[in-house]
JSON list of C-alpha atoms and ligand atoms in Angstrom, two decimals:
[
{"chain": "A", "resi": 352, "resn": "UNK", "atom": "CA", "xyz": [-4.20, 24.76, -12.73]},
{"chain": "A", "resi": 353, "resn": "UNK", "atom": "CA", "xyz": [-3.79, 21.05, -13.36]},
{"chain": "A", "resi": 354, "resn": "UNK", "atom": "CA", "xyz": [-4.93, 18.89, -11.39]},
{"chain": "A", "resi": 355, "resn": "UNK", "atom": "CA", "xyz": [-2.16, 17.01, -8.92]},
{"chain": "A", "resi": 356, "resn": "UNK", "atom": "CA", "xyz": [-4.02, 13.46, -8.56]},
{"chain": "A", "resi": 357, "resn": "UNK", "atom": "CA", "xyz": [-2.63, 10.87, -6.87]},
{"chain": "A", "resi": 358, "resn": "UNK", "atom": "CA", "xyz": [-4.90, 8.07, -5.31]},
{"chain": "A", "resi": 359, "resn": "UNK", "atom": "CA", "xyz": [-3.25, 5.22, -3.03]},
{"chain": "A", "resi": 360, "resn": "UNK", "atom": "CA", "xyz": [-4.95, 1.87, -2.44]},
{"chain": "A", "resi": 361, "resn": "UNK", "atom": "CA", "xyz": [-3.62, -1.41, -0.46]},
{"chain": "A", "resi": 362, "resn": "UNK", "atom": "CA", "xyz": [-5.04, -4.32, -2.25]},
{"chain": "A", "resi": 363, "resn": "UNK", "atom": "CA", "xyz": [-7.74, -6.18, -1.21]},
{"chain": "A", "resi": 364, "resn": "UNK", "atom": "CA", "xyz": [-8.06, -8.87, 1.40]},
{"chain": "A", "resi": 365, "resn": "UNK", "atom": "CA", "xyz": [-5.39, -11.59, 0.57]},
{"chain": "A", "resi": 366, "resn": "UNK", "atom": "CA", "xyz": [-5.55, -15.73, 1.06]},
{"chain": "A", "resi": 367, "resn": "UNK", "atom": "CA", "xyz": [-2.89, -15.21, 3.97]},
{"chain": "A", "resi": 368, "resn": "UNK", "atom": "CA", "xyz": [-4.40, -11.99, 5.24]},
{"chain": "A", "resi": 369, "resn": "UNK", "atom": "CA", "xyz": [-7.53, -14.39, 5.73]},
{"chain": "A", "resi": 370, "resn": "UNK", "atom": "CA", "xyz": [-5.01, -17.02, 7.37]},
{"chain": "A", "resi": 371, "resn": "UNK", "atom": "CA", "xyz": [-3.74, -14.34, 9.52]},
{"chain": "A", "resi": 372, "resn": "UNK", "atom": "CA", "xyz": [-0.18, -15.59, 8.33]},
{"chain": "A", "resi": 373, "resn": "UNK", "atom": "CA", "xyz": [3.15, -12.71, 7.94]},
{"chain": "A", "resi": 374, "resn": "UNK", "atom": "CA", "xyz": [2.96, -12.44, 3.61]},
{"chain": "A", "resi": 375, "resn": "UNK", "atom": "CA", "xyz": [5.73, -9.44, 2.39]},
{"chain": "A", "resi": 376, "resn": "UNK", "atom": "CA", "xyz": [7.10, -10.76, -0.62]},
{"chain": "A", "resi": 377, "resn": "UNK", "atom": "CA", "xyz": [5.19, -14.31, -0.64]},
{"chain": "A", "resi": 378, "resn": "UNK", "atom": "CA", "xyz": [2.69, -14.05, -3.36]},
{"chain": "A", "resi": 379, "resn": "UNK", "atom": "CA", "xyz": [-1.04, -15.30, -2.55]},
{"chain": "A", "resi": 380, "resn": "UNK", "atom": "CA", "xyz": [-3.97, -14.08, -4.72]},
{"chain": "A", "resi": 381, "resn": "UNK", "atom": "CA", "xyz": [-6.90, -12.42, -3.55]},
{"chain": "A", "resi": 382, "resn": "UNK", "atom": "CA", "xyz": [-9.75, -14.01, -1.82]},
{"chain": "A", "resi": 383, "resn": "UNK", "atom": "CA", "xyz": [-13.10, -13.96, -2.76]},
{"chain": "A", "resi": 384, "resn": "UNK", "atom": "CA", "xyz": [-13.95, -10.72, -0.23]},
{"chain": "A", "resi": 385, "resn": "UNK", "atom": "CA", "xyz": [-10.68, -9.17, -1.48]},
{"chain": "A", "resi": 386, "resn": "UNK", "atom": "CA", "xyz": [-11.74, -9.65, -5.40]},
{"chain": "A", "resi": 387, "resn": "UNK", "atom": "CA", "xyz": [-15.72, -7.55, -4.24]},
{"chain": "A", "resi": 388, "resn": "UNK", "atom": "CA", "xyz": [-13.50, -4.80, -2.15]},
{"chain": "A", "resi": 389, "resn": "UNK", "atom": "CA", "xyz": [-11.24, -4.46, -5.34]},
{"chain": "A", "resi": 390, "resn": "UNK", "atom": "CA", "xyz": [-14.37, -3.86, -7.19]},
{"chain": "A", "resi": 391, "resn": "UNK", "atom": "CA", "xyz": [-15.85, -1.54, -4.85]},
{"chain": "A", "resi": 392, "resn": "UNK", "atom": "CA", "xyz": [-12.35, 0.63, -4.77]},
{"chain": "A", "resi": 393, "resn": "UNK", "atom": "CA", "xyz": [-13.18, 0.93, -8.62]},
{"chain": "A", "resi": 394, "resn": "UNK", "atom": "CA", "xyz": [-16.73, 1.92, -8.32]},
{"chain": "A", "resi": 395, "resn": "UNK", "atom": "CA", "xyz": [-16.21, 4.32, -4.99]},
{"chain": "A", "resi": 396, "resn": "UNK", "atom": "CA", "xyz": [-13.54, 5.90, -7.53]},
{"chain": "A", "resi": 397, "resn": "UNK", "atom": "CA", "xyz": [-15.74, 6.20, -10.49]},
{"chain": "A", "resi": 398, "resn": "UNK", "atom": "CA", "xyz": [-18.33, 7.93, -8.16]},
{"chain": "A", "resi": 399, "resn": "UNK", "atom": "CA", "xyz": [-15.88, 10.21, -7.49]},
{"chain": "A", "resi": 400, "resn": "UNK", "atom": "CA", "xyz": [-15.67, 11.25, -11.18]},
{"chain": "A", "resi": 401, "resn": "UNK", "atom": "CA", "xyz": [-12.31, 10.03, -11.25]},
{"chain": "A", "resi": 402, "resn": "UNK", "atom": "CA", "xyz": [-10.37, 9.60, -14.93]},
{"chain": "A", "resi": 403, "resn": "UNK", "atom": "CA", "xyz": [-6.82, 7.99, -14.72]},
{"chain": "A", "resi": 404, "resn": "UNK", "atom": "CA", "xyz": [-3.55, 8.73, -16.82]},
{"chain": "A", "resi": 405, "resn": "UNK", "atom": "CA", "xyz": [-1.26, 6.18, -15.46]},
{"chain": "A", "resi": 406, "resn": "UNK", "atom": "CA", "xyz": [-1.06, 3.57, -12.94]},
{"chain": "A", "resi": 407, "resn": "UNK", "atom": "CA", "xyz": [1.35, 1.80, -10.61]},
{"chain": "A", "resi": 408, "resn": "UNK", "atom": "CA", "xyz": [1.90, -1.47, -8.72]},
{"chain": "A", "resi": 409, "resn": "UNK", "atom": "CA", "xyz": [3.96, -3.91, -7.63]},
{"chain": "A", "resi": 410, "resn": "UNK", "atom": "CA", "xyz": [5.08, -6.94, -8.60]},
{"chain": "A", "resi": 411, "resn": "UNK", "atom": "CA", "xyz": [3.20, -8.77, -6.35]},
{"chain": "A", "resi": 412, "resn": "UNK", "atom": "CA", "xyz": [-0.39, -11.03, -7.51]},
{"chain": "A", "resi": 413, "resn": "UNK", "atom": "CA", "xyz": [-2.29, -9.03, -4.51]},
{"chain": "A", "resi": 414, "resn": "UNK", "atom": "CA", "xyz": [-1.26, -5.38, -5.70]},
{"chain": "A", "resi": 415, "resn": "UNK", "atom": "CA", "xyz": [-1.65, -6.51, -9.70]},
{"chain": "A", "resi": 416, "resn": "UNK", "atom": "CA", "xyz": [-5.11, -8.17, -9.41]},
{"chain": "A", "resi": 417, "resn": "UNK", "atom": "CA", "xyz": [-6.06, -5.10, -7.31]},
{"chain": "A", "resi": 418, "resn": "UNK", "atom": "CA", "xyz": [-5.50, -2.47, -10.23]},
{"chain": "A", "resi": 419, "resn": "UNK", "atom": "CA", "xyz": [-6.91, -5.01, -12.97]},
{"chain": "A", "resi": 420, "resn": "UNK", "atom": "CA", "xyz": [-10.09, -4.86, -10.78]},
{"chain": "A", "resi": 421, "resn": "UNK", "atom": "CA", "xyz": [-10.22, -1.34, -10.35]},
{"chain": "A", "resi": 422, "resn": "UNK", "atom": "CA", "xyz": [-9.52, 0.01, -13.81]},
{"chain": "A", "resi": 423, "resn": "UNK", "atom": "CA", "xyz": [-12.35, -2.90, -15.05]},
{"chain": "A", "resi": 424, "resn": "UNK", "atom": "CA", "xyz": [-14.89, -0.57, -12.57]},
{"chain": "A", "resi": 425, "resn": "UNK", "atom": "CA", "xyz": [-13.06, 2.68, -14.28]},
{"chain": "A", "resi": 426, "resn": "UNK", "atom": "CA", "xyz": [-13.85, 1.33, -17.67]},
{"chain": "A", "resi": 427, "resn": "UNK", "atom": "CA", "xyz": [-9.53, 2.28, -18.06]},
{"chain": "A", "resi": 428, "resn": "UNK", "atom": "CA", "xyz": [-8.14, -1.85, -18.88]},
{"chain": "A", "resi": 429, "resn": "UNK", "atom": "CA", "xyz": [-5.18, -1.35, -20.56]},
{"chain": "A", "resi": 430, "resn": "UNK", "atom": "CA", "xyz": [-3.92, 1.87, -18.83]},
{"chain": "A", "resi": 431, "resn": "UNK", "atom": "CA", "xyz": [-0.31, 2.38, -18.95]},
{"chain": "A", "resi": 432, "resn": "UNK", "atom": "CA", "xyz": [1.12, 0.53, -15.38]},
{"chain": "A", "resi": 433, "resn": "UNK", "atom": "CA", "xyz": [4.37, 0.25, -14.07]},
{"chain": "A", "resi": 434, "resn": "UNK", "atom": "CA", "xyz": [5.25, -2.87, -12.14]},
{"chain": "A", "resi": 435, "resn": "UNK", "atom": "CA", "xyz": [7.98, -2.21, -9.69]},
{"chain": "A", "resi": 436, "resn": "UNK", "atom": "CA", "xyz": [9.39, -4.59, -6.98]},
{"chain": "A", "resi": 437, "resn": "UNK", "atom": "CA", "xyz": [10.16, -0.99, -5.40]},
{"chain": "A", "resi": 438, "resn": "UNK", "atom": "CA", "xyz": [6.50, -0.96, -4.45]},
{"chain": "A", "resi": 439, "resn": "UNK", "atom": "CA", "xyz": [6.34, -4.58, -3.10]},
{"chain": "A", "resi": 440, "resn": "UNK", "atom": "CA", "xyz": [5.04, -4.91, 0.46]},
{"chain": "A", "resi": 441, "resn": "UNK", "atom": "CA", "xyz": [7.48, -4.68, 3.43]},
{"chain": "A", "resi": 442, "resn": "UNK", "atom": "CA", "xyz": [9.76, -8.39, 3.58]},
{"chain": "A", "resi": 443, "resn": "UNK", "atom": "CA", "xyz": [8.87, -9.93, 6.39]},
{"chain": "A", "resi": 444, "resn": "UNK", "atom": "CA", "xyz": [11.63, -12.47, 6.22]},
{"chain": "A", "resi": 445, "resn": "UNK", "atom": "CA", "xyz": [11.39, -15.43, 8.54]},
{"chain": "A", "resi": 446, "resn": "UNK", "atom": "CA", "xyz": [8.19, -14.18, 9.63]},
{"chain": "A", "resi": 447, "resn": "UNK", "atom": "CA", "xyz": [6.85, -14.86, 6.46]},
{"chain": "A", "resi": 448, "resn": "UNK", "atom": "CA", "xyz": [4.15, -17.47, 6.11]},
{"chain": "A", "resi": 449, "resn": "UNK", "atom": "CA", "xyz": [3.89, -17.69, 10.48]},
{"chain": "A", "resi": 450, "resn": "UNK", "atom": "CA", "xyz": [0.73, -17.26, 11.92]},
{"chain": "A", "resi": 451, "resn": "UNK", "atom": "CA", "xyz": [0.28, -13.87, 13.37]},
{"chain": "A", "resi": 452, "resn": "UNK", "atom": "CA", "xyz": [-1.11, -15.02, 16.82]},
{"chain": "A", "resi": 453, "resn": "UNK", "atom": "CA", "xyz": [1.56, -17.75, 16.95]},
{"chain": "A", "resi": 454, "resn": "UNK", "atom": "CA", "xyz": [4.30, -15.19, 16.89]},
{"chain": "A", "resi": 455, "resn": "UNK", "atom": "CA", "xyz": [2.89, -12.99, 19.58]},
{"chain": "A", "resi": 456, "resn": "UNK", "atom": "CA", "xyz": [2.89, -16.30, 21.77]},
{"chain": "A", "resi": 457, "resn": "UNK", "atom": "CA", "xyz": [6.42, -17.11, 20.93]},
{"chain": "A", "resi": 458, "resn": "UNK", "atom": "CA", "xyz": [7.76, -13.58, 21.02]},
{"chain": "A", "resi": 459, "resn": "UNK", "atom": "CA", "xyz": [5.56, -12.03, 22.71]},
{"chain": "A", "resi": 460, "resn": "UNK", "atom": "CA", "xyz": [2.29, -9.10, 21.91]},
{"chain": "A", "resi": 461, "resn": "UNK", "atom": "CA", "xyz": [5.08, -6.39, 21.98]},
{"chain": "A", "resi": 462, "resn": "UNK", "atom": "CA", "xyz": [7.77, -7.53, 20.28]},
{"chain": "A", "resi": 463, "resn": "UNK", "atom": "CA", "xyz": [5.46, -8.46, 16.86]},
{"chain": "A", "resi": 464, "resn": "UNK", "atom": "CA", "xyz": [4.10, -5.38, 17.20]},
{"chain": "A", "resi": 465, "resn": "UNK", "atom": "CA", "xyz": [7.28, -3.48, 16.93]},
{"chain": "A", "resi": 466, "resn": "UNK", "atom": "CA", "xyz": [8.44, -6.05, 14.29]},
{"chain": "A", "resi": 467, "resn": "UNK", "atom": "CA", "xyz": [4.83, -4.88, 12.19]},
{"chain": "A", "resi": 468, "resn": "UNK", "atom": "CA", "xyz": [4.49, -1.44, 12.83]},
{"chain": "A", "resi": 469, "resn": "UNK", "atom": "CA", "xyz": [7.93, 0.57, 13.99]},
{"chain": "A", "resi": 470, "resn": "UNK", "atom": "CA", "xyz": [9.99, 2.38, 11.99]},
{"chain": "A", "resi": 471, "resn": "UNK", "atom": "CA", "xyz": [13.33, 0.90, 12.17]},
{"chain": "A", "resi": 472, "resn": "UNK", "atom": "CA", "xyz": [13.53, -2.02, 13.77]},
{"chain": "A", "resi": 473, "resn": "UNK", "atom": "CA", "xyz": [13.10, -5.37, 11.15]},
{"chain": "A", "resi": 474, "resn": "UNK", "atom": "CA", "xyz": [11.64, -8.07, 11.63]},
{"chain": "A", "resi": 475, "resn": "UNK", "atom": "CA", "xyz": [14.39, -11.06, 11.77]},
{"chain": "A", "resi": 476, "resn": "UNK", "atom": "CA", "xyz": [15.92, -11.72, 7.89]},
{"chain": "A", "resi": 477, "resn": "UNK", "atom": "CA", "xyz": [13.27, -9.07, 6.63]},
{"chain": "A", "resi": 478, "resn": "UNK", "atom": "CA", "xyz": [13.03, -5.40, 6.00]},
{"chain": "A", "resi": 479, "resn": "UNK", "atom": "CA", "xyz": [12.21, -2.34, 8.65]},
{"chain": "A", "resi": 480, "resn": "UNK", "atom": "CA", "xyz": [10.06, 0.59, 7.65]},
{"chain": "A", "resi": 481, "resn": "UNK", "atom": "CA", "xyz": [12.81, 2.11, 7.26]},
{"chain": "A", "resi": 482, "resn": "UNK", "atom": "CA", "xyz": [14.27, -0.30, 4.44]},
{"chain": "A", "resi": 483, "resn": "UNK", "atom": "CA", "xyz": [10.89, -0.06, 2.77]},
{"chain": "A", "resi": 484, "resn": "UNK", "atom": "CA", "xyz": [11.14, 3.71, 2.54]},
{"chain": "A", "resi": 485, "resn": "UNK", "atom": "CA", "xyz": [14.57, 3.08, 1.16]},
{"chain": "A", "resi": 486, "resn": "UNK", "atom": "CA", "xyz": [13.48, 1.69, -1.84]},
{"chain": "A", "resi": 487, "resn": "UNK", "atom": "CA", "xyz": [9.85, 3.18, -2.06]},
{"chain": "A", "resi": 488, "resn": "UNK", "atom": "CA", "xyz": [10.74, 6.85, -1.52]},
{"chain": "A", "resi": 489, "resn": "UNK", "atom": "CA", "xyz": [13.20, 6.81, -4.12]},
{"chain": "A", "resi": 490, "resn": "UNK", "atom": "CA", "xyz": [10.97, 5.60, -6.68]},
{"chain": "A", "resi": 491, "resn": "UNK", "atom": "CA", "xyz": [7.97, 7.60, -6.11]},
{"chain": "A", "resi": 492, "resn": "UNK", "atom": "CA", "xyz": [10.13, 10.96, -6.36]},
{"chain": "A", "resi": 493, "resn": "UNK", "atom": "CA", "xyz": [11.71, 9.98, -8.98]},
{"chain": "A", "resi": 494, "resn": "UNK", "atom": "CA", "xyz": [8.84, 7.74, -11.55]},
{"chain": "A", "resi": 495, "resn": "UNK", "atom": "CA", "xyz": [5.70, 8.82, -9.44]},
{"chain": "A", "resi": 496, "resn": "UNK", "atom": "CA", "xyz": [5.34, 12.33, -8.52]},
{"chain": "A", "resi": 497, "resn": "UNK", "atom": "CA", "xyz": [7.21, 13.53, -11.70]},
{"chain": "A", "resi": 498, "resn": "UNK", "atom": "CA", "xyz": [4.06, 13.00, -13.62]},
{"chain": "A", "resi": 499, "resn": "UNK", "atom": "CA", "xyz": [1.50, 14.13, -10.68]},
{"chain": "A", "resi": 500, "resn": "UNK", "atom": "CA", "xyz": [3.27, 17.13, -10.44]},
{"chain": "A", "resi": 501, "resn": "UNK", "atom": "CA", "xyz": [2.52, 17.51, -14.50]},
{"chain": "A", "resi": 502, "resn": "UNK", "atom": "CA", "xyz": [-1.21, 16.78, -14.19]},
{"chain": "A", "resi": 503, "resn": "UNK", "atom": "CA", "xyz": [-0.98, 12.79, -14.59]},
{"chain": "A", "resi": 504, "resn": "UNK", "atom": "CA", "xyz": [-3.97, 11.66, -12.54]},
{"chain": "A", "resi": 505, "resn": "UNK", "atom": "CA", "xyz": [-1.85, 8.79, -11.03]},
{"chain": "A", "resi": 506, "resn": "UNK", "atom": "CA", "xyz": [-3.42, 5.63, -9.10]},
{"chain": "A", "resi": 507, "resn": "UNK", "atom": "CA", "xyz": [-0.90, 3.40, -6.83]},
{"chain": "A", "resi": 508, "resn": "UNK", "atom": "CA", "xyz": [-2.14, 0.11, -6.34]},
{"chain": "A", "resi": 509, "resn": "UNK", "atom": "CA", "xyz": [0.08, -1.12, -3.36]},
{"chain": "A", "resi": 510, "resn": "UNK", "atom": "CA", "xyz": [0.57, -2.96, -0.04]},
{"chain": "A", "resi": 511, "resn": "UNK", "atom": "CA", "xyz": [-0.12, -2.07, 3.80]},
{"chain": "A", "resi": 512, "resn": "UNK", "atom": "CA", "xyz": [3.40, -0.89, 4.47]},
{"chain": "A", "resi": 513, "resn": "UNK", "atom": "CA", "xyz": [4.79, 0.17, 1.18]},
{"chain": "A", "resi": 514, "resn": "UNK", "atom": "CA", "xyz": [2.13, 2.97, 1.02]},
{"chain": "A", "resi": 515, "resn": "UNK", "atom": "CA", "xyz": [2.87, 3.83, 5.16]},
{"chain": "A", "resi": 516, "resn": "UNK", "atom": "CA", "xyz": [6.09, 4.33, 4.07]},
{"chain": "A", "resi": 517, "resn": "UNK", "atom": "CA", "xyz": [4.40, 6.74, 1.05]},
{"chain": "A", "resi": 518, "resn": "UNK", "atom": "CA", "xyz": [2.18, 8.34, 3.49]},
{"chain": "A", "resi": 519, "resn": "UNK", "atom": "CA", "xyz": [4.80, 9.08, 5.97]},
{"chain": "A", "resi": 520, "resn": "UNK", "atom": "CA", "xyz": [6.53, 11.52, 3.72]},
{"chain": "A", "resi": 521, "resn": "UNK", "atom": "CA", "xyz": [3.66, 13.17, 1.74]},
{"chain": "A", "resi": 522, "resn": "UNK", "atom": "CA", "xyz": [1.92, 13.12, 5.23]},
{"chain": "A", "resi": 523, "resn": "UNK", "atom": "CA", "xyz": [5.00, 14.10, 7.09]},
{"chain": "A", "resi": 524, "resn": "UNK", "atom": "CA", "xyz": [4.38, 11.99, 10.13]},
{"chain": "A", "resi": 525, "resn": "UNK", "atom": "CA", "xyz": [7.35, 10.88, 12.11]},
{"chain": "A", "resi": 526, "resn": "UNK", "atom": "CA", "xyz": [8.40, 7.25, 13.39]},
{"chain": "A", "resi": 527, "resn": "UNK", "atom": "CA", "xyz": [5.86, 7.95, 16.26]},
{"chain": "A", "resi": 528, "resn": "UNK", "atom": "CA", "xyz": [3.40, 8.88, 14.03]},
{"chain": "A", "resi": 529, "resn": "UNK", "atom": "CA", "xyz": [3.53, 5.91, 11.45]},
{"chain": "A", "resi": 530, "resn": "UNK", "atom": "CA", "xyz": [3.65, 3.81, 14.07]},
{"chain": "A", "resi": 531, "resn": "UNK", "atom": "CA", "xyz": [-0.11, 3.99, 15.11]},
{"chain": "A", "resi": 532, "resn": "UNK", "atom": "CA", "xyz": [-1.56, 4.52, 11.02]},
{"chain": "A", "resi": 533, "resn": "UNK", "atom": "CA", "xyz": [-2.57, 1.37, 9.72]},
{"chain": "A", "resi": 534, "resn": "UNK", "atom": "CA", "xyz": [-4.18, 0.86, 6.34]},
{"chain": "A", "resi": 535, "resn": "UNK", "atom": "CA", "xyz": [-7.57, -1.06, 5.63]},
{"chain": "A", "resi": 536, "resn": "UNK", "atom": "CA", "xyz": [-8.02, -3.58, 2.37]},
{"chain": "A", "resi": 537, "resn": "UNK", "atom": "CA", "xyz": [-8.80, -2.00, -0.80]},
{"chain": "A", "resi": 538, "resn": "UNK", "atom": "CA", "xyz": [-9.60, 1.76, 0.46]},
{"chain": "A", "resi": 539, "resn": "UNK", "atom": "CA", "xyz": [-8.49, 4.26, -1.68]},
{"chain": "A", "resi": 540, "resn": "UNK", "atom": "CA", "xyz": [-6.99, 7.57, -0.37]},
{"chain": "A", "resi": 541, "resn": "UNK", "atom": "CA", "xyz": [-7.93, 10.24, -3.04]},
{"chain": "A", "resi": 542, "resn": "UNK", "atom": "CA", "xyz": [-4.28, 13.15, -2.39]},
{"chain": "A", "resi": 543, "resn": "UNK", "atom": "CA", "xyz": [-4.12, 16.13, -4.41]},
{"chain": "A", "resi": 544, "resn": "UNK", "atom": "CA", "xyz": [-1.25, 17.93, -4.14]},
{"chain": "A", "resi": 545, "resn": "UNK", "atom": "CA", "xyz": [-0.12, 21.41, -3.98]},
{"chain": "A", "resi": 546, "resn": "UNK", "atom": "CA", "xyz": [2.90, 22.51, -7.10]},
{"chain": "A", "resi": 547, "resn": "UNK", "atom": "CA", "xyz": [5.51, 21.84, -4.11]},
{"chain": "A", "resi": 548, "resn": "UNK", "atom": "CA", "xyz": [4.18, 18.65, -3.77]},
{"chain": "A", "resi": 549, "resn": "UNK", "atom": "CA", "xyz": [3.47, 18.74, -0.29]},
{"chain": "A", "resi": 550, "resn": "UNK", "atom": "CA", "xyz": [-0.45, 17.67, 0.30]},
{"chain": "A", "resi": 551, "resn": "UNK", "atom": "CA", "xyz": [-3.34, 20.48, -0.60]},
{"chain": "A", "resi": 552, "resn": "UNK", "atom": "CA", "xyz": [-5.48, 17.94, 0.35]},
{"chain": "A", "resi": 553, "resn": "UNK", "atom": "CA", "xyz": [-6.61, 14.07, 1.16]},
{"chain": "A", "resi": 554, "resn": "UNK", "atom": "CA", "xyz": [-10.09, 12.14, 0.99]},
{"chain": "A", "resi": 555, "resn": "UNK", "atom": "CA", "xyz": [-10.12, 8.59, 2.31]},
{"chain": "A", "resi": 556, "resn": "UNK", "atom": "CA", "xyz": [-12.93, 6.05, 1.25]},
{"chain": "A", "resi": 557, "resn": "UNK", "atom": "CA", "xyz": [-13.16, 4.41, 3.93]},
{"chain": "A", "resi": 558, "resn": "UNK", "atom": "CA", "xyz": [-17.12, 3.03, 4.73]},
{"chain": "B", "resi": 937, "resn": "2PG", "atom": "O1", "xyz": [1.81, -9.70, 6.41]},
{"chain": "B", "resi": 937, "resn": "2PG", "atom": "C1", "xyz": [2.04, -8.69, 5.70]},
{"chain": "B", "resi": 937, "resn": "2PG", "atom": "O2", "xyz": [2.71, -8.64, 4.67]},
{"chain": "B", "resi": 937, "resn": "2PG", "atom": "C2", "xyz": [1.48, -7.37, 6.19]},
{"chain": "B", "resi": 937, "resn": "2PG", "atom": "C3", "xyz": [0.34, -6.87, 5.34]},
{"chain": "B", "resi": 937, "resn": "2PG", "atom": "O3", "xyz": [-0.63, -7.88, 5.19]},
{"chain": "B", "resi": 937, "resn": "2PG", "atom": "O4", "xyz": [0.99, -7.60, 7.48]},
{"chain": "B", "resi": 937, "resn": "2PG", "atom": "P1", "xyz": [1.06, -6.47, 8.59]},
{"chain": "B", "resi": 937, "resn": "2PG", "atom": "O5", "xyz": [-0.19, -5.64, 8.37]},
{"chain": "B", "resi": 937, "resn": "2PG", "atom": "O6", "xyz": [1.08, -7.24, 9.85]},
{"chain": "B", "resi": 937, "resn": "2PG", "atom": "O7", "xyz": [2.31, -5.65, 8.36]}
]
């Protein structure tokens, strides 16, 4: 049987993730820290005896520099990679570029936390979970899983909510149930899946 690889991995710690500011589609680099998680996402994966086929990411700095790192570890530069706005973190709209703590004092703890992590309410000007699934979903059935589901080992190098949108499907959770998952800097999450593409079984790297 082949075997149905797919790894996900948020990027590693961003210049505004260190400012604690709202980033979506804005476009900071990595930061020192997130450059030596990067790395260690690569090595944790070569420990793991992983081998790539093909890779995607967004068309964000964060996601890009993320996957450059990790294939260096992999010894795999140059693997095929699709770069897809489809992929792109969650807008955040006028949140963007606001300081995390200085929203919850305008708007309050709850409301920012609805805004970050509910499923289908957005925050002002910017996209819900829901609008991120509406563009991620479709392109991971149709340019993603295709080739998992053929025995590409597949790596997504993404963002925080575009891959909670991901995981909400191939994890089946419902609004309730994304709400509370969060996703740490530059941990991969090793899925293989079963030939109806529903999830035989996940590892994550955390630690
Ligand atoms: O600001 C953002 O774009 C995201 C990810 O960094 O933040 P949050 O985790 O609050 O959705």
């Amino acid at each position: 049987m082949s075997e149905r690889l797919l790894v996900l991995v948020r990027h590693g710690q961003s210049e505004w993730n260190l400012k604690n500011l709202f980033t979506g589609w804005k476009d900071p680099d990595l930061t020192e820290l997130g450059v030596k998680e990067a790395r260690e996402a690569g090595r944790k994966l070569k420990a793991q005896g992983l081998v790539f086929d093909v890779a995607f990411t967004s068309v964000l700095t964060r996601a890009q520099h993320t996957l450059d790192l990790i294939l260096g570890e992999l010894g795999q530069q140059g693997l095929p990679t699709s770069k897809n706005l489809a992929l792109n973190e969650r807008d955040y709209g006028d949140l963007s570029g606001l300081n995390k703590d200085d929203a919850r004092k305008k708007w309050g703890e709850e409301q920012v936390h609805v805004w970050r992590r509910s499923y289908d309410v957005p925050p002002p000007g910017g996209e819900s979970l829901k609008d991120t699934l509406a563009r991620a979903l479709p392109y991971y059935v149709q340019e993603i899983l295709p080739g998992v589901l053929n025995g590409k080992r597949t790596l997504v190098a993404a963002h925080g909510n575009s891959l909670r949108a991901l995981i909400m499907v191939l994890e089946k959770l419902s609004p309730e149930g994304i709400l509370k998952r969060e996703l740490a800097t530059g941990v991969p999450i090793i899925y293989r899946l079963n030939a109806d593409s529903t999830v035989a079984s996940k590892l994550d790297l955390a630690g």
